[in-house]
mmCIF file of C-alpha atoms and ligand atoms in Angstrom:
data_model
loop_
_atom_site.group_PDB
_atom_site.id
_atom_site.type_symbol
_atom_site.label_atom_id
_atom_site.label_comp_id
_atom_site.label_asym_id
_atom_site.label_seq_id
_atom_site.Cartn_x
_atom_site.Cartn_y
_atom_site.Cartn_z
ATOM 1 C CA MET A 1 -272.479 146.345 137.875
ATOM 2 C CA ALA A 2 -272.300 142.820 139.248
ATOM 3 C CA ASP A 3 -272.818 141.871 142.903
ATOM 4 C CA SER A 4 -270.527 139.732 144.804
ATOM 5 C CA ARG A 5 -272.498 136.507 144.613
ATOM 6 C CA LYS A 6 -271.924 133.688 142.375
ATOM 7 C CA VAL A 7 -272.899 134.682 138.731
ATOM 8 C CA ASN A 8 -273.989 131.707 136.230
ATOM 9 C CA ILE A 9 -272.686 132.673 132.575
ATOM 10 C CA LEU A 10 -273.508 131.304 129.501
ATOM 11 C CA GLY A 11 -271.059 131.585 126.528
ATOM 12 C CA ILE A 12 -271.608 130.868 122.877
ATOM 13 C CA GLU A 13 -268.809 130.625 120.438
ATOM 14 C CA SER A 14 -269.550 130.587 116.557
ATOM 15 C CA SER A 15 -266.680 132.342 114.772
ATOM 16 C CA CYS A 16 -265.507 129.801 112.464
ATOM 17 C CA ASP A 17 -265.647 126.042 112.319
ATOM 18 C CA GLU A 18 -266.614 124.944 116.031
ATOM 19 C CA THR A 19 -270.002 125.656 117.716
ATOM 20 C CA SER A 20 -269.256 125.884 121.379
ATOM 21 C CA VAL A 21 -271.290 126.540 124.402
ATOM 22 C CA SER A 22 -270.175 126.860 127.700
ATOM 23 C CA ILE A 23 -271.614 127.383 131.392
ATOM 24 C CA LEU A 24 -269.356 129.045 134.039
ATOM 25 C CA ILE A 25 -269.907 130.013 137.487
ATOM 26 C CA ASN A 26 -267.765 132.852 137.923
ATOM 27 C CA GLU A 27 -264.415 131.675 136.687
ATOM 28 C CA GLU A 28 -265.175 127.968 137.091
ATOM 29 C CA VAL A 29 -265.871 126.045 133.911
ATOM 30 C CA LYS A 30 -269.236 123.782 134.515
ATOM 31 C CA ALA A 31 -269.636 122.902 130.950
ATOM 32 C CA ASN A 32 -267.670 123.437 127.783
ATOM 33 C CA LEU A 33 -269.132 121.439 124.758
ATOM 34 C CA ILE A 34 -267.478 121.799 121.389
ATOM 35 C CA SER A 35 -269.016 120.613 118.113
ATOM 36 C CA SER A 36 -266.149 120.657 115.421
ATOM 37 C CA GLN A 37 -267.422 120.952 111.691
ATOM 38 C CA HIS A 38 -264.922 118.074 110.355
ATOM 39 C CA PHE A 39 -266.754 118.127 106.903
ATOM 40 C CA HIS A 40 -264.678 121.015 105.791
ATOM 41 C CA LYS A 41 -261.675 118.684 105.342
ATOM 42 C CA ALA A 42 -263.019 117.609 102.136
ATOM 43 C CA TYR A 43 -262.815 121.099 100.738
ATOM 44 C CA GLY A 44 -259.147 121.674 102.100
ATOM 45 C CA GLY A 45 -260.566 124.948 104.254
ATOM 46 C CA VAL A 46 -263.678 126.231 105.918
ATOM 47 C CA VAL A 47 -266.715 126.994 103.545
ATOM 48 C CA PRO A 48 -268.256 129.866 105.203
ATOM 49 C CA GLU A 49 -271.921 129.029 103.797
ATOM 50 C CA LEU A 50 -271.688 125.388 105.220
ATOM 51 C CA SER A 51 -270.346 126.652 108.466
ATOM 52 C CA SER A 52 -273.261 128.826 109.041
ATOM 53 C CA ARG A 53 -275.498 126.035 108.505
ATOM 54 C CA ALA A 54 -273.870 123.765 110.690
ATOM 55 C CA HIS A 55 -273.919 126.217 113.517
ATOM 56 C CA LEU A 56 -277.670 126.827 112.921
ATOM 57 C CA GLN A 57 -278.334 122.909 113.410
ATOM 58 C CA MET A 58 -276.082 122.866 116.378
ATOM 59 C CA ILE A 59 -276.757 125.722 118.445
ATOM 60 C CA LYS A 60 -279.994 124.746 120.255
ATOM 61 C CA PRO A 61 -278.961 121.227 121.050
ATOM 62 C CA LEU A 62 -275.730 122.406 122.440
ATOM 63 C CA VAL A 63 -277.101 124.899 124.523
ATOM 64 C CA GLU A 64 -279.775 122.325 125.918
ATOM 65 C CA SER A 65 -276.674 119.860 126.258
ATOM 66 C CA ALA A 66 -274.693 122.687 128.170
ATOM 67 C CA LEU A 67 -277.494 123.384 130.608
ATOM 68 C CA GLN A 68 -277.817 119.642 131.329
ATOM 69 C CA THR A 69 -274.250 118.967 131.953
ATOM 70 C CA ALA A 70 -273.937 121.962 134.451
ATOM 71 C CA ASP A 71 -277.183 121.018 135.967
ATOM 72 C CA LYS A 72 -278.893 124.272 135.363
ATOM 73 C CA ASN A 73 -281.903 125.652 134.005
ATOM 74 C CA LEU A 74 -282.010 128.712 131.538
ATOM 75 C CA GLU A 75 -283.806 130.574 134.223
ATOM 76 C CA ASP A 76 -280.760 129.938 136.459
ATOM 77 C CA ILE A 77 -278.482 131.983 133.962
ATOM 78 C CA ASP A 78 -277.371 135.480 135.135
ATOM 79 C CA LEU A 79 -275.330 136.706 132.214
ATOM 80 C CA ILE A 80 -275.276 135.808 128.403
ATOM 81 C CA THR A 81 -272.271 136.368 126.458
ATOM 82 C CA ALA A 82 -271.362 135.518 122.939
ATOM 83 C CA THR A 83 -268.513 136.184 120.284
ATOM 84 C CA ALA A 84 -269.238 139.170 118.103
ATOM 85 C CA GLY A 85 -266.113 139.080 115.969
ATOM 86 C CA PRO A 86 -263.596 138.828 114.319
ATOM 87 C CA GLY A 87 -264.824 135.850 112.295
ATOM 88 C CA LEU A 88 -266.965 134.576 109.307
ATOM 89 C CA ILE A 89 -269.856 136.924 109.341
ATOM 90 C CA GLY A 90 -272.651 134.327 108.567
ATOM 91 C CA ALA A 91 -271.125 132.086 111.317
ATOM 92 C CA LEU A 92 -271.218 134.904 113.973
ATOM 93 C CA LEU A 93 -274.544 135.871 113.232
ATOM 94 C CA VAL A 94 -275.916 132.411 114.353
ATOM 95 C CA GLY A 95 -274.282 132.487 117.717
ATOM 96 C CA LEU A 96 -274.601 136.203 118.417
ATOM 97 C CA THR A 97 -278.370 136.352 117.355
ATOM 98 C CA PHE A 98 -278.961 133.380 119.347
ATOM 99 C CA ALA A 99 -277.343 134.926 122.587
ATOM 100 C CA LYS A 100 -279.195 138.189 122.080
ATOM 101 C CA GLY A 101 -282.413 136.475 121.676
ATOM 102 C CA LEU A 102 -281.901 134.416 125.001
ATOM 103 C CA SER A 103 -280.885 137.881 126.658
ATOM 104 C CA TYR A 104 -284.005 139.420 125.519
ATOM 105 C CA SER A 105 -286.284 136.774 126.333
ATOM 106 C CA LEU A 106 -284.710 136.150 129.927
ATOM 107 C CA ASN A 107 -284.068 139.541 130.498
ATOM 108 C CA LYS A 108 -280.674 139.022 131.365
ATOM 109 C CA PRO A 109 -277.629 141.346 130.787
ATOM 110 C CA PHE A 110 -275.550 140.608 127.548
ATOM 111 C CA VAL A 111 -271.974 141.265 126.863
ATOM 112 C CA ALA A 112 -270.547 140.938 123.306
ATOM 113 C CA VAL A 113 -267.139 139.462 123.150
ATOM 114 C CA ASN A 114 -264.108 139.808 120.955
ATOM 115 C CA HIS A 115 -262.850 136.304 120.067
ATOM 116 C CA ILE A 116 -259.079 137.560 120.398
ATOM 117 C CA GLU A 117 -259.667 138.868 123.884
ATOM 118 C CA GLY A 118 -261.141 135.716 124.592
ATOM 119 C CA HIS A 119 -258.027 133.889 123.658
ATOM 120 C CA ILE A 120 -255.841 136.498 125.273
ATOM 121 C CA PHE A 121 -257.341 135.730 128.709
ATOM 122 C CA SER A 122 -258.042 132.180 128.070
ATOM 123 C CA GLY A 123 -254.974 131.251 130.509
ATOM 124 C CA PHE A 124 -257.412 132.466 133.443
ATOM 125 C CA ILE A 125 -259.283 129.396 132.962
ATOM 126 C CA MET A 126 -256.586 127.423 134.462
ATOM 127 C CA GLU A 127 -256.191 126.869 138.209
ATOM 128 C CA LYS A 128 -252.885 128.995 138.256
ATOM 129 C CA LYS A 129 -254.059 132.342 136.917
ATOM 130 C CA PRO A 130 -251.478 134.744 135.055
ATOM 131 C CA GLU A 131 -250.281 137.800 137.109
ATOM 132 C CA PHE A 132 -250.262 141.273 135.525
ATOM 133 C CA PRO A 133 -248.450 142.813 133.831
ATOM 134 C CA MET A 134 -248.264 139.528 131.425
ATOM 135 C CA LEU A 135 -246.575 138.996 128.031
ATOM 136 C CA VAL A 136 -249.289 137.160 125.825
ATOM 137 C CA LEU A 137 -248.502 135.622 122.463
ATOM 138 C CA VAL A 138 -251.852 134.872 120.699
ATOM 139 C CA VAL A 139 -251.264 132.078 117.814
ATOM 140 C CA SER A 140 -254.357 131.059 115.886
ATOM 141 C CA GLY A 141 -255.406 130.481 112.499
ATOM 142 C CA GLY A 142 -256.128 133.969 111.769
ATOM 143 C CA HIS A 143 -253.854 135.665 113.962
ATOM 144 C CA THR A 144 -250.620 136.161 115.396
ATOM 145 C CA LEU A 145 -250.250 138.892 118.155
ATOM 146 C CA LEU A 146 -247.764 139.816 120.798
ATOM 147 C CA LEU A 147 -249.148 141.598 123.496
ATOM 148 C CA TYR A 148 -248.371 143.490 126.627
ATOM 149 C CA VAL A 149 -251.203 143.156 128.933
ATOM 150 C CA GLU A 150 -251.422 145.406 131.944
ATOM 151 C CA SER A 151 -254.857 144.526 133.401
ATOM 152 C CA PHE A 152 -258.213 143.270 131.878
ATOM 153 C CA THR A 153 -258.911 146.496 130.263
ATOM 154 C CA LYS A 154 -255.504 147.634 129.206
ATOM 155 C CA ILE A 155 -254.016 145.583 126.232
ATOM 156 C CA TYR A 156 -251.059 146.915 124.370
ATOM 157 C CA LEU A 157 -250.183 145.393 120.830
ATOM 158 C CA LEU A 158 -246.527 144.959 120.273
ATOM 159 C CA GLY A 159 -246.458 143.240 117.242
ATOM 160 C CA THR A 160 -248.522 141.209 114.638
ATOM 161 C CA THR A 161 -247.820 139.199 111.424
ATOM 162 C CA VAL A 162 -247.335 141.266 108.354
ATOM 163 C CA ASP A 163 -248.681 138.331 106.119
ATOM 164 C CA ASP A 164 -249.724 134.943 107.210
ATOM 165 C CA ALA A 165 -250.960 134.042 110.834
ATOM 166 C CA ALA A 166 -248.786 131.132 112.377
ATOM 167 C CA GLY A 167 -251.656 128.775 112.107
ATOM 168 C CA GLU A 168 -252.207 129.920 108.574
ATOM 169 C CA ALA A 169 -248.404 128.875 107.995
ATOM 170 C CA PHE A 170 -249.353 125.377 109.410
ATOM 171 C CA ASP A 171 -252.290 125.046 107.325
ATOM 172 C CA LYS A 172 -250.891 126.155 103.992
ATOM 173 C CA VAL A 173 -247.592 124.008 104.389
ATOM 174 C CA SER A 174 -249.693 121.015 105.503
ATOM 175 C CA LYS A 175 -251.828 121.508 102.113
ATOM 176 C CA LEU A 176 -248.687 121.499 100.027
ATOM 177 C CA LEU A 177 -247.548 118.231 101.659
ATOM 178 C CA GLY A 178 -250.734 116.614 101.100
ATOM 179 C CA PHE A 179 -251.881 116.460 104.887
ATOM 180 C CA GLY A 180 -255.098 118.487 104.509
ATOM 181 C CA TYR A 181 -256.898 120.867 106.987
ATOM 182 C CA PRO A 182 -256.418 121.678 109.830
ATOM 183 C CA GLY A 183 -252.635 121.482 109.226
ATOM 184 C CA GLY A 184 -251.385 122.099 112.840
ATOM 185 C CA PRO A 185 -252.113 118.573 114.198
ATOM 186 C CA GLN A 186 -250.955 116.573 111.210
ATOM 187 C CA ILE A 187 -247.740 118.667 110.670
ATOM 188 C CA GLU A 188 -246.994 118.198 114.549
ATOM 189 C CA ALA A 189 -247.592 114.272 114.499
ATOM 190 C CA SER A 190 -245.440 114.020 111.148
ATOM 191 C CA ALA A 191 -242.560 116.174 112.760
ATOM 192 C CA LEU A 192 -242.430 114.015 115.800
ATOM 193 C CA LYS A 193 -241.042 111.179 113.228
ATOM 194 C CA GLY A 194 -238.672 113.689 111.634
ATOM 195 C CA ASN A 195 -235.341 115.105 112.022
ATOM 196 C CA GLU A 196 -235.722 118.818 112.607
ATOM 197 C CA LYS A 197 -232.157 119.774 111.859
ATOM 198 C CA SER A 198 -232.220 117.925 108.136
ATOM 199 C CA ILE A 199 -233.414 121.098 106.478
ATOM 200 C CA LYS A 200 -232.611 124.678 107.224
ATOM 201 C CA PHE A 201 -235.727 126.741 106.229
ATOM 202 C CA PRO A 202 -235.008 130.575 106.393
ATOM 203 C CA VAL A 203 -237.498 132.958 108.329
ATOM 204 C CA ALA A 204 -237.712 136.481 107.257
ATOM 205 C CA GLU A 205 -235.926 139.179 109.493
ATOM 206 C CA LEU A 206 -238.198 142.295 109.816
ATOM 207 C CA LYS A 207 -237.014 145.476 110.727
ATOM 208 C CA ASP A 208 -240.276 146.153 113.074
ATOM 209 C CA GLU A 209 -239.106 144.923 116.566
ATOM 210 C CA TYR A 210 -241.979 142.569 117.296
ATOM 211 C CA ASN A 211 -243.762 141.814 113.876
ATOM 212 C CA PHE A 212 -243.761 138.348 112.324
ATOM 213 C CA SER A 213 -243.736 137.240 108.692
ATOM 214 C CA PHE A 214 -244.221 133.491 107.630
ATOM 215 C CA SER A 215 -245.407 133.764 104.039
ATOM 216 C CA GLY A 216 -241.515 133.525 103.047
ATOM 217 C CA LEU A 217 -241.351 130.389 105.163
ATOM 218 C CA LYS A 218 -243.984 128.994 103.514
ATOM 219 C CA THR A 219 -242.534 129.854 100.000
ATOM 220 C CA SER A 220 -239.281 128.231 100.923
ATOM 221 C CA VAL A 221 -241.087 124.960 102.013
ATOM 222 C CA LEU A 222 -242.801 125.232 98.376
ATOM 223 C CA ARG A 223 -239.590 125.478 96.608
ATOM 224 C CA PHE A 224 -237.937 122.833 98.429
ATOM 225 C CA VAL A 225 -240.569 120.502 97.408
ATOM 226 C CA GLN A 226 -240.655 121.686 93.882
ATOM 227 C CA LYS A 227 -236.956 121.268 93.489
ATOM 228 C CA ASN A 228 -236.460 118.030 95.075
ATOM 229 C CA PHE A 229 -239.770 116.305 94.306
ATOM 230 C CA PRO A 230 -240.793 117.642 90.984
ATOM 231 C CA GLU A 231 -243.137 114.460 90.380
ATOM 232 C CA GLY A 232 -244.989 115.447 93.658
ATOM 233 C CA ASN A 233 -244.634 112.179 95.388
ATOM 234 C CA ILE A 234 -242.659 112.621 98.543
ATOM 235 C CA PRO A 235 -241.349 109.672 100.383
ATOM 236 C CA GLU A 236 -242.754 109.563 104.076
ATOM 237 C CA ASN A 237 -239.098 109.791 105.732
ATOM 238 C CA ASP A 238 -238.905 113.230 103.644
ATOM 239 C CA LEU A 239 -242.189 114.553 104.589
ATOM 240 C CA ASN A 240 -241.669 113.967 108.166
ATOM 241 C CA ASN A 241 -238.040 115.741 107.943
ATOM 242 C CA ILE A 242 -239.882 118.704 105.965
ATOM 243 C CA SER A 243 -242.411 118.863 108.570
ATOM 244 C CA ALA A 244 -239.961 118.846 111.618
ATOM 245 C CA SER A 245 -237.960 121.483 110.076
ATOM 246 C CA PHE A 246 -240.751 123.667 109.097
ATOM 247 C CA GLN A 247 -242.221 123.507 112.726
ATOM 248 C CA LYS A 248 -238.820 124.274 114.113
ATOM 249 C CA ALA A 249 -238.371 127.292 111.937
ATOM 250 C CA LEU A 250 -241.616 128.498 112.763
ATOM 251 C CA VAL A 251 -241.038 128.038 116.631
ATOM 252 C CA GLU A 252 -237.892 129.683 116.499
ATOM 253 C CA ALA A 253 -239.299 132.759 114.982
ATOM 254 C CA LEU A 254 -241.987 132.824 117.623
ATOM 255 C CA VAL A 255 -239.729 132.447 120.397
ATOM 256 C CA LYS A 256 -237.049 135.162 119.274
ATOM 257 C CA LYS A 257 -239.591 137.879 119.350
ATOM 258 C CA VAL A 258 -241.026 136.805 122.666
ATOM 259 C CA ASN A 259 -237.494 136.395 124.092
ATOM 260 C CA LEU A 260 -236.814 140.183 122.799
ATOM 261 C CA ALA A 261 -239.979 141.371 124.475
ATOM 262 C CA LEU A 262 -239.096 139.523 127.642
ATOM 263 C CA SER A 263 -235.887 141.429 127.975
ATOM 264 C CA ASN A 264 -237.581 144.860 126.963
ATOM 265 C CA TYR A 265 -240.574 144.720 129.378
ATOM 266 C CA ARG A 266 -240.673 143.764 133.067
ATOM 267 C CA VAL A 267 -243.614 141.215 133.314
ATOM 268 C CA LYS A 268 -244.856 139.026 135.946
ATOM 269 C CA SER A 269 -246.029 135.984 133.770
ATOM 270 C CA LEU A 270 -245.952 134.677 130.198
ATOM 271 C CA SER A 271 -249.005 133.346 128.353
ATOM 272 C CA LEU A 272 -249.099 131.182 125.197
ATOM 273 C CA VAL A 273 -252.843 131.034 123.684
ATOM 274 C CA GLY A 274 -254.713 130.116 120.587
ATOM 275 C CA GLY A 275 -255.232 127.003 118.483
ATOM 276 C CA VAL A 276 -251.370 126.936 117.783
ATOM 277 C CA ALA A 277 -250.638 127.046 121.608
ATOM 278 C CA ALA A 278 -251.686 123.073 121.248
ATOM 279 C CA ASN A 279 -248.375 122.445 119.717
ATOM 280 C CA LYS A 280 -246.027 120.636 122.044
ATOM 281 C CA ARG A 281 -242.712 121.909 120.517
ATOM 282 C CA LEU A 282 -244.005 125.474 120.917
ATOM 283 C CA ARG A 283 -245.287 124.843 124.526
ATOM 284 C CA ASN A 284 -242.029 123.456 125.817
ATOM 285 C CA GLU A 285 -240.046 126.342 124.193
ATOM 286 C CA PHE A 286 -242.307 128.665 126.218
ATOM 287 C CA SER A 287 -241.883 127.102 129.430
ATOM 288 C CA ASN A 288 -238.353 127.147 128.964
ATOM 289 C CA LEU A 289 -238.409 130.837 127.995
ATOM 290 C CA ALA A 290 -240.305 131.658 131.217
ATOM 291 C CA GLU A 291 -238.128 129.244 133.420
ATOM 292 C CA LYS A 292 -235.021 131.396 132.068
ATOM 293 C CA VAL A 293 -236.466 134.819 133.437
ATOM 294 C CA LYS A 294 -238.034 133.037 136.389
ATOM 295 C CA ILE A 295 -241.739 133.794 135.829
ATOM 296 C CA PRO A 296 -244.752 131.605 135.586
ATOM 297 C CA CYS A 297 -245.705 130.361 132.140
ATOM 298 C CA ILE A 298 -249.505 129.896 131.825
ATOM 299 C CA ILE A 299 -250.650 127.936 128.658
ATOM 300 C CA PRO A 300 -254.195 126.701 128.671
ATOM 301 C CA SER A 301 -254.938 122.848 128.451
ATOM 302 C CA LEU A 302 -255.623 121.707 125.012
ATOM 303 C CA GLU A 303 -259.502 122.038 125.301
ATOM 304 C CA TYR A 304 -258.788 125.692 125.867
ATOM 305 C CA CYS A 305 -256.241 126.423 123.207
ATOM 306 C CA GLY A 306 -258.540 125.943 120.186
ATOM 307 C CA ASP A 307 -261.961 127.786 119.790
ATOM 308 C CA ASN A 308 -264.015 127.051 122.694
ATOM 309 C CA ALA A 309 -267.049 129.025 124.544
ATOM 310 C CA ALA A 310 -265.512 128.945 127.915
ATOM 311 C CA MET A 311 -263.009 131.456 127.299
ATOM 312 C CA ILE A 312 -265.756 133.599 125.500
ATOM 313 C CA ALA A 313 -267.797 133.368 128.790
ATOM 314 C CA LEU A 314 -264.934 134.139 130.950
ATOM 315 C CA ARG A 315 -264.001 137.097 129.201
ATOM 316 C CA GLY A 316 -267.752 138.323 129.057
ATOM 317 C CA PHE A 317 -267.480 137.976 132.923
ATOM 318 C CA GLN A 318 -264.470 139.761 133.317
ATOM 319 C CA LEU A 319 -265.711 142.769 131.382
ATOM 320 C CA TYR A 320 -269.235 142.513 133.184
ATOM 321 C CA GLN A 321 -267.141 142.809 136.566
ATOM 322 C CA THR A 322 -265.659 146.177 135.308
ATOM 323 C CA GLY A 323 -269.126 147.286 134.581
ATOM 324 C CA ILE A 324 -269.502 146.546 130.897
ATOM 325 C CA THR A 325 -272.403 145.193 129.336
ATOM 326 C CA ASP A 326 -273.660 145.546 125.760
ATOM 327 C CA SER A 327 -276.828 146.616 124.057
ATOM 328 C CA LEU A 328 -278.739 144.159 121.941
ATOM 329 C CA SER A 329 -278.304 146.322 118.892
ATOM 330 C CA VAL A 330 -274.742 145.228 118.819
ATOM 331 C CA MET A 331 -273.637 143.744 115.456
ATOM 332 C CA PRO A 332 -271.328 141.039 114.404
ATOM 333 C CA TYR A 333 -267.746 142.228 112.656
ATOM 334 C CA PRO A 334 -265.664 140.106 110.484
ATOM 335 C CA ALA A 335 -262.221 141.978 111.243
ATOM 336 C CA ILE A 336 -260.967 143.664 114.400
ATOM 337 C CA PRO A 337 -262.193 147.362 114.284
ATOM 338 C CA GLU A 338 -259.695 149.782 113.933
ATOM 339 C CA ASN A 339 -258.014 150.865 117.299
ATOM 340 C CA HIS A 340 -259.851 148.173 119.044
ATOM 341 C CA TYR A 341 -257.056 147.621 121.542
ATOM 342 C CA LEU A 342 -256.806 151.293 122.259
ATOM 343 C CA ARG A 343 -260.490 151.494 122.801
ATOM 344 C CA ILE A 344 -260.216 149.320 125.746
ATOM 345 C CA GLN A 345 -257.428 150.743 127.343
HETATM 346 O O1 KG4 B 401 -257.742 129.412 117.738
HETATM 347 P P1 KG4 B 401 -258.181 128.433 116.593
HETATM 348 O O2 KG4 B 401 -258.773 127.097 117.267
HETATM 349 O O3 KG4 B 401 -258.965 129.051 115.419
HETATM 350 C C1 KG4 B 401 -258.772 130.514 115.213
HETATM 351 O O4 KG4 B 401 -259.327 131.412 115.841
HETATM 352 O O5 KG4 B 401 -258.417 130.632 114.093
HETATM 353 O O6 KG4 B 401 -256.820 128.029 115.743
HETATM 354 C C2 KG4 B 401 -256.935 127.038 114.482
HETATM 355 C C3 KG4 B 401 -255.381 127.037 114.148
HETATM 356 C C4 KG4 B 401 -255.235 126.264 112.997
HETATM 357 O O7 KG4 B 401 -254.497 126.806 111.969
HETATM 358 C C5 KG4 B 401 -254.623 125.007 113.312
HETATM 359 O O8 KG4 B 401 -253.779 124.341 112.155
HETATM 360 C C6 KG4 B 401 -253.820 125.349 114.498
HETATM 361 O O9 KG4 B 401 -254.451 126.409 115.077
HETATM 362 N N1 KG4 B 401 -253.419 124.248 115.452
HETATM 363 C C7 KG4 B 401 -252.185 123.913 115.599
HETATM 364 C C8 KG4 B 401 -252.244 122.716 116.261
HETATM 365 N N2 KG4 B 401 -253.533 122.480 116.518
HETATM 366 C C9 KG4 B 401 -254.147 123.512 115.997
HETATM 367 N N3 KG4 B 401 -250.701 124.346 115.000
HETATM 368 C C10 KG4 B 401 -249.818 123.710 115.237
HETATM 369 N N4 KG4 B 401 -249.774 122.662 116.336
HETATM 370 C C11 KG4 B 401 -251.028 121.972 116.633
HETATM 371 N N5 KG4 B 401 -250.988 121.085 117.269
HETATM 372 ZN ZN1 ZN B 402 -259.802 131.582 117.867
#
């Protein structure tokens, strides 16, 4: 169990196309270095093998730079944390193995972190901390999860996507509009110049209260493009209108479920996290939602929305404080293990 003194934490994240290393002193971020693998753009998505190789090249120099930025030596580190999953198995192996090696050689405790939990609690990086119980929407490239979070170890899953994740929908629509990968920032930039009321894209209504579905929305954008621009050349003005109308439909679908959850659950804060939380249209809607029910809305600053090691180090620290550490035999996992959220209640 951790004592009350300051804990120097090293965090490593390598689940997808960002190698990130962070140093925290308790909850305070001293360094958060992120190396993004932009070369995947040429392939229209992340190429797992190339991702692993790039992580291998970056991990050591990033650890060295992070220590330098935080003005620390390896010997100052009290706790080592790394993402164990979900993610690309080869990519995860690089960061996890490096972290386990450090833990072994320095003889310091190790915590294996679930990447999604890193996102869920990333609001705690901000100066204004969320309060429990809180409602959290995780929107990333791989996940769309609505959660009721009672404490650092009691997380209840209310709903998830039955098909594409929100970020995946942004990426797929971006690809079909010819913007490329990652799609979110490019759709957002294009949407700013368009009229979001110009096209009405339908979003599937699901019977399950809190579940989401985005593949129908993506298909309706595809049909619209095929019908109206059969030659494939979409004028810029139309591209902007499609982006804006798609973004509006997706944001409204997310907001609708969160609104419903807010009326059924009494919570003290609302938090929006994950890569798609960088979207300004969505951030504004969330702030409005929270304002309506008079609770604080915590959305991490942009640096902590996308994948970053600070949220991994922080989550590792939260678990460490509850007495949890992991053995060095822990293995990476590509998908969330069955009943994971129940396991930690
Ligand atoms: O959390 P994240 O960095 O990685 C995963 O764990 O998946 O999320 C990446 C996703 C991508 O799908 C990307 O297109 C989306 O976040 N994204 C955005 C924006 N910035 C990134 N989506 C909408 N608007 C943005 N500004
Ligand atoms: Zn992520």
